[in-house]
Coordinates of C-alpha atoms in Angstrom, one line a residue:
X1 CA -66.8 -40.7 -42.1
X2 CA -64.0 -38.1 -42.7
X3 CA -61.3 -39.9 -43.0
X4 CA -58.7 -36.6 -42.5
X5 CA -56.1 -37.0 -39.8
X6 CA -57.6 -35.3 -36.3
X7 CA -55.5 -32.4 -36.3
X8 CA -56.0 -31.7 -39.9
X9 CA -59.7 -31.7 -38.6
X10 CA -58.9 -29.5 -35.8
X11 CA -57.5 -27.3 -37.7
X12 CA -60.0 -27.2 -40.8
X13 CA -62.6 -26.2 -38.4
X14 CA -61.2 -23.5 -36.8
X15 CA -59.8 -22.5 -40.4
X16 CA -63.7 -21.9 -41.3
X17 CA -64.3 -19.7 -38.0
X18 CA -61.5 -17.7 -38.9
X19 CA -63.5 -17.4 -42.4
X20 CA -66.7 -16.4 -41.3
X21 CA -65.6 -14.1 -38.5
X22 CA -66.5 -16.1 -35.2
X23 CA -62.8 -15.5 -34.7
X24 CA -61.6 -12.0 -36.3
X25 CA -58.2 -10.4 -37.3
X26 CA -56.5 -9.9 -33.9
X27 CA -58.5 -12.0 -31.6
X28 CA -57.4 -15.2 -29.3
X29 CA -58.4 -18.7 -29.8
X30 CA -59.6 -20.7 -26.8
X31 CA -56.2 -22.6 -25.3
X32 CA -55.1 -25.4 -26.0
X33 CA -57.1 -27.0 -22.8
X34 CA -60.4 -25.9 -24.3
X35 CA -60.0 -27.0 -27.8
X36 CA -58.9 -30.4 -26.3
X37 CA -62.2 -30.8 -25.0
X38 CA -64.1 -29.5 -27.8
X39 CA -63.0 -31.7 -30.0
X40 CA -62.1 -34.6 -27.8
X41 CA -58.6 -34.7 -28.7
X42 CA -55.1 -34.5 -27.1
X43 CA -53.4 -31.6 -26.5
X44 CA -50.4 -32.8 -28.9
X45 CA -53.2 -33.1 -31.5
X46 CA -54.6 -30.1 -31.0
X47 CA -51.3 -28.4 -30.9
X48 CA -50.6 -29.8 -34.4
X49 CA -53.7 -28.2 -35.5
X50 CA -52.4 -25.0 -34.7
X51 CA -49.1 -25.3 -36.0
X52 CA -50.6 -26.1 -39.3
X53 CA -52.8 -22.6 -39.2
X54 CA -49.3 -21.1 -37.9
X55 CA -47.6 -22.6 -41.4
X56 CA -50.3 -21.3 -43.4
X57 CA -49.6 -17.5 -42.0
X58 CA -53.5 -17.2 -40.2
X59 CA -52.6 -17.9 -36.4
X60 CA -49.3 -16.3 -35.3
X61 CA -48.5 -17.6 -31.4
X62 CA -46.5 -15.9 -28.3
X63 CA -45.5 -17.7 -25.8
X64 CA -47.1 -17.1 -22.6
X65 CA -50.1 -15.9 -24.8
X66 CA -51.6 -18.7 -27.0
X67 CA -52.4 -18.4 -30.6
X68 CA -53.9 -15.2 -32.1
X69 CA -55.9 -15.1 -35.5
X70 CA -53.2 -12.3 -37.7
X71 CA -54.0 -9.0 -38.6
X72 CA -54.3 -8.7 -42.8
X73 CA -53.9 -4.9 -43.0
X74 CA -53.1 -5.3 -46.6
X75 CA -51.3 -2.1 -48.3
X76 CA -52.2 -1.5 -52.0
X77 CA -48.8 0.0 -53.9
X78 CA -49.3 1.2 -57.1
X79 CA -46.1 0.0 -59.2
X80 CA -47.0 2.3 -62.0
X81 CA -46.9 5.2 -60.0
X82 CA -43.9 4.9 -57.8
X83 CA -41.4 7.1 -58.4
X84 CA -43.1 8.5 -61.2
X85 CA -41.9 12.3 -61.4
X86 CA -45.8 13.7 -63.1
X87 CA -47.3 13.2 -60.2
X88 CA -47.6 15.0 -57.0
X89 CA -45.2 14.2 -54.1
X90 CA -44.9 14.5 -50.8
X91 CA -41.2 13.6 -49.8
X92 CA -39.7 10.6 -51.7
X93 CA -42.6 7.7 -53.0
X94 CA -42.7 5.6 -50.1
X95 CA -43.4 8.5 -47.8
X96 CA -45.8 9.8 -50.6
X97 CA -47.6 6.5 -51.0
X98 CA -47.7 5.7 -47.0
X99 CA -49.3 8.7 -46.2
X100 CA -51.9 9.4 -49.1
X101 CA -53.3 6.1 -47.6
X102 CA -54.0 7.9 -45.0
X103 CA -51.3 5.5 -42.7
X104 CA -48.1 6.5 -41.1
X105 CA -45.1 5.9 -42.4
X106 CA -41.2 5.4 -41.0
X107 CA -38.1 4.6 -41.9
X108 CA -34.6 3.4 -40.9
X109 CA -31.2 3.9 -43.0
X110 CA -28.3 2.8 -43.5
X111 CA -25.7 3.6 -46.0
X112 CA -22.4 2.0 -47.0
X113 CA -19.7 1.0 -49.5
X114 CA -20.1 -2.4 -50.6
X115 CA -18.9 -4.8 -53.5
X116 CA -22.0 -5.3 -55.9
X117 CA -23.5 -9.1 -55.7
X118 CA -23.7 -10.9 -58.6
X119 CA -26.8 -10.1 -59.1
X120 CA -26.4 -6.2 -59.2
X121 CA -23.1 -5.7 -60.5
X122 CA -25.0 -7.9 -64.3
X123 CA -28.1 -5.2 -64.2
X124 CA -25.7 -2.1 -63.6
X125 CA -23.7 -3.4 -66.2
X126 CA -20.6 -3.2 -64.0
X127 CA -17.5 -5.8 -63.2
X128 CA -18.3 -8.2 -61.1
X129 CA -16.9 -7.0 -56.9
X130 CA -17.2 -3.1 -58.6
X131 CA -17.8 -0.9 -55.9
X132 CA -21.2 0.2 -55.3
X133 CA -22.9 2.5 -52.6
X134 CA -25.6 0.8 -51.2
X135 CA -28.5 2.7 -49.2
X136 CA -30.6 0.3 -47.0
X137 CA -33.8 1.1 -45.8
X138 CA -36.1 -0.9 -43.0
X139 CA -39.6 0.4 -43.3
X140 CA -42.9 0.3 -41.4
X141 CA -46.1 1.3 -41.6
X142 CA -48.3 2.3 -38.8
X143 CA -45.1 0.9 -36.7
X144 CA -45.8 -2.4 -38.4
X145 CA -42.5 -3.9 -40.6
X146 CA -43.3 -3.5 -43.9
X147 CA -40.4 -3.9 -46.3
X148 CA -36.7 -3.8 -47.1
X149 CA -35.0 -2.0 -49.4
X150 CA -32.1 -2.2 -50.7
X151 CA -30.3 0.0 -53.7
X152 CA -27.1 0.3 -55.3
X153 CA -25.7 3.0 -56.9
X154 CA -22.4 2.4 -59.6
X155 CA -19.1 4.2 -58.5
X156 CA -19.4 6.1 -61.3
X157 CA -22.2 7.6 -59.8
X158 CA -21.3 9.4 -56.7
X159 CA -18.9 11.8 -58.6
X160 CA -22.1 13.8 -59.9
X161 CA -24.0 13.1 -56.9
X162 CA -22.3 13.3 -53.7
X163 CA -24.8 13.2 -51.1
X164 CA -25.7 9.6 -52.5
X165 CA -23.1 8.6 -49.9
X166 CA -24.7 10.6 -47.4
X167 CA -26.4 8.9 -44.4
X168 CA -29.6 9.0 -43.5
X169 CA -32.5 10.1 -46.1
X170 CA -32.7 12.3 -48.7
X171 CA -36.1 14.2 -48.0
X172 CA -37.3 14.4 -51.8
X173 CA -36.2 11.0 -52.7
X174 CA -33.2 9.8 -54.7
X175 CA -34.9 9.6 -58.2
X176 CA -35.6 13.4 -57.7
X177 CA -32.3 13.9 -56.5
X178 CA -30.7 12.8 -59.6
X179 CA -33.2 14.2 -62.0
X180 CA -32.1 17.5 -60.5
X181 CA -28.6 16.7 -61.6
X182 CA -29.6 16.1 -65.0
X183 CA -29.5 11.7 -64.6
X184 CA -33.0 11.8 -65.0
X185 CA -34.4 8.0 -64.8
X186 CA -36.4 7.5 -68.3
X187 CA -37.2 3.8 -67.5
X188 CA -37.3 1.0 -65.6
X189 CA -37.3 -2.9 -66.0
X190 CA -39.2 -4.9 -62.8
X191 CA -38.5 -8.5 -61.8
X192 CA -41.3 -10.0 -59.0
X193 CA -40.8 -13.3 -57.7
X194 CA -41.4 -15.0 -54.4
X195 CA -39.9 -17.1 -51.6
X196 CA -39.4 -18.0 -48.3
X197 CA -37.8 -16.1 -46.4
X198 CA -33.8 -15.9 -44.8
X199 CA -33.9 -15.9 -41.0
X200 CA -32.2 -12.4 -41.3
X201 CA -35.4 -11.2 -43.4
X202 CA -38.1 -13.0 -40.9
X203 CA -36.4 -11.2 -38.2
X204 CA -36.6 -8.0 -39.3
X205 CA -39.9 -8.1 -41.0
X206 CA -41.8 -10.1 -38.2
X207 CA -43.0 -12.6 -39.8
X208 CA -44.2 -16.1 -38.9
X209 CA -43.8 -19.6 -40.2
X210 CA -45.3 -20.1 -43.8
X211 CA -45.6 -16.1 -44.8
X212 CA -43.6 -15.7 -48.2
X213 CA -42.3 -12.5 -48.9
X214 CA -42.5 -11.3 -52.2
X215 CA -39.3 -9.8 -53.9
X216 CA -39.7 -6.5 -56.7
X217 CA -36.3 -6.1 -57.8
X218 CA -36.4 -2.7 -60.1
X219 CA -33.8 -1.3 -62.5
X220 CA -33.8 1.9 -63.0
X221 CA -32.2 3.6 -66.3
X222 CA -30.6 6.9 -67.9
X223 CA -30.7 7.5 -71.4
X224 CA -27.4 6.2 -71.9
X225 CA -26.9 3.5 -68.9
X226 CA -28.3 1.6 -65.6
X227 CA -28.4 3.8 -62.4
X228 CA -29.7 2.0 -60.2
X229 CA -30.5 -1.7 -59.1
X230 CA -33.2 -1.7 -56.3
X231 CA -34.1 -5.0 -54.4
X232 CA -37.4 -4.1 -52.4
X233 CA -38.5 -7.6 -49.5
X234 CA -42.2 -7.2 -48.7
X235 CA -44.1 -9.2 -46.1
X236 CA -46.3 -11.6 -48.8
X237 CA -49.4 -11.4 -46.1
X238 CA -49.6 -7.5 -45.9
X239 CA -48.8 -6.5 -49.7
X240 CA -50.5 -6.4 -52.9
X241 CA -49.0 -4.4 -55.8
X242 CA -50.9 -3.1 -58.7
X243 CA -49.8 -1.7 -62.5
X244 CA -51.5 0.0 -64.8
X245 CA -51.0 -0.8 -68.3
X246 CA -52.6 1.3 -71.3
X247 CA -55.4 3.5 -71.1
X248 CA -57.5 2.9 -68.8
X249 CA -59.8 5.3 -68.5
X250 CA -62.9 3.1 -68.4
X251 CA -61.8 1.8 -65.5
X252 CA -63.9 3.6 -62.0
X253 CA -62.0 2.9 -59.1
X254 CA -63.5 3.0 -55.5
X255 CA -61.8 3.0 -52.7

């Protein structure tokens, strides 16, 4: 006798059709009416059912349109790679990355004058509330939100590289940009953690109840100093990252 709660059984079965495919990635469940009488339950039930496939990020609903199974177009970004200067780009690494995927990227910007959080102003090694210029990006792939990023630049900075402050993008990328000007990014030290989260960040990356988004805060250094402090907000349901760690050339990759 299972002794689960209805809706938990409600939604543990459809849970296993979204598995094996009698529902796929983008397709409607039956209403709320029809899985009532399937499984001989209210609609308050069955509405709990779905909710609980909602929190667990596989059922996104509209209203006016019931509850559709969510698209896991996963994007693979090599970690490694980005920003890496030996290797071919096209436009700065996101664009790059994006598009030898053989997806679309876009972009928004914005850029500003800001005091550096907490946070920033310890990995830039600058007094706390020092001014920073901060360059914002909202990006998408295939018109679908993808991530958030958000970099700040030391005062100090701007005076060898003006156009920093500059809206809009700069078409080869920043860490080109400064290379050019002889700050040439030698390393970089990456923090990854994940959480919930803010309303302002499930607004603007579209994502439903129970989807974490994963955080890759990156700081970039000169030979002598911190240049950079990058804060980077994927969606946790369409992202994976990857690094590559030694030498690896036993490894065959297939894609």
């Amino acid at each position: 006798m299972n002794k689960q709660p209805k809706y938990r059984q409600v939604a543990d079965a459809l849970r296993r059709e979204i598995d094996n495919g009698t529902y796929p990635p983008g397709s409607r469940l039956p209403s709320e009416a029809e899985l009532s009488t399937r499984f001989d339950a209210s609609r308050n039930t069955v509405r709990a059912g779905l909710n609980l496939l909602v929190t667990q990020g596989l059922v996104a609903s509209s209203q006016g349109l019931g509850y559709q199974v969510t698209k896991h177009e996963v994007f693979k970004l090599n970690a490694s790679r980005f920003e890496n200067l030996t290797f071919p780009q096209n436009g700065d690494a996101y664009s790059t990355d994006v598009t030898a995927a053989g997806r679309r990227p876009s972009q928004t910007f914005r850029v500003e004058l800001q005091p550096a959080p907490k946070h920033v102003a310890e990995r830039l090694e600058v007094a706390a509330d020092s001014t920073t210029v901060l360059r914002f990006c909202h990006r998408f792939v295939d018109d679908v939100p993808w991530s958030t990023q958000a970099t700040h630049y030391p005062e100090w900075l701007v005076a060898k590289a003006p156009r920093l402050t500059e809206p809009g993008d700069i078409a080869e990328g920043t860490t080109r940009y400064l290379a050019g000007l002889g700050v040439t990014q030698v390393g970089y030290f990456d923090e990854i953690t994940t959480r919930m989260p803010t309303p302002e960040e499930a607004r603007l990356l579209e994502v439903g109840a129970g989807v974490p988004v994963l955080l890759w805060m990156r700081t970039g250094y000169s030979d002598e100093r911190p240049i950079r402090c990058t804060v980077t907000t994927f969606r946790g349901d369409l992202n994976q990252m990857n690094y590559e760690i030694g030498d690896l050339s036993a490894r065959e990759v297939s894609e």
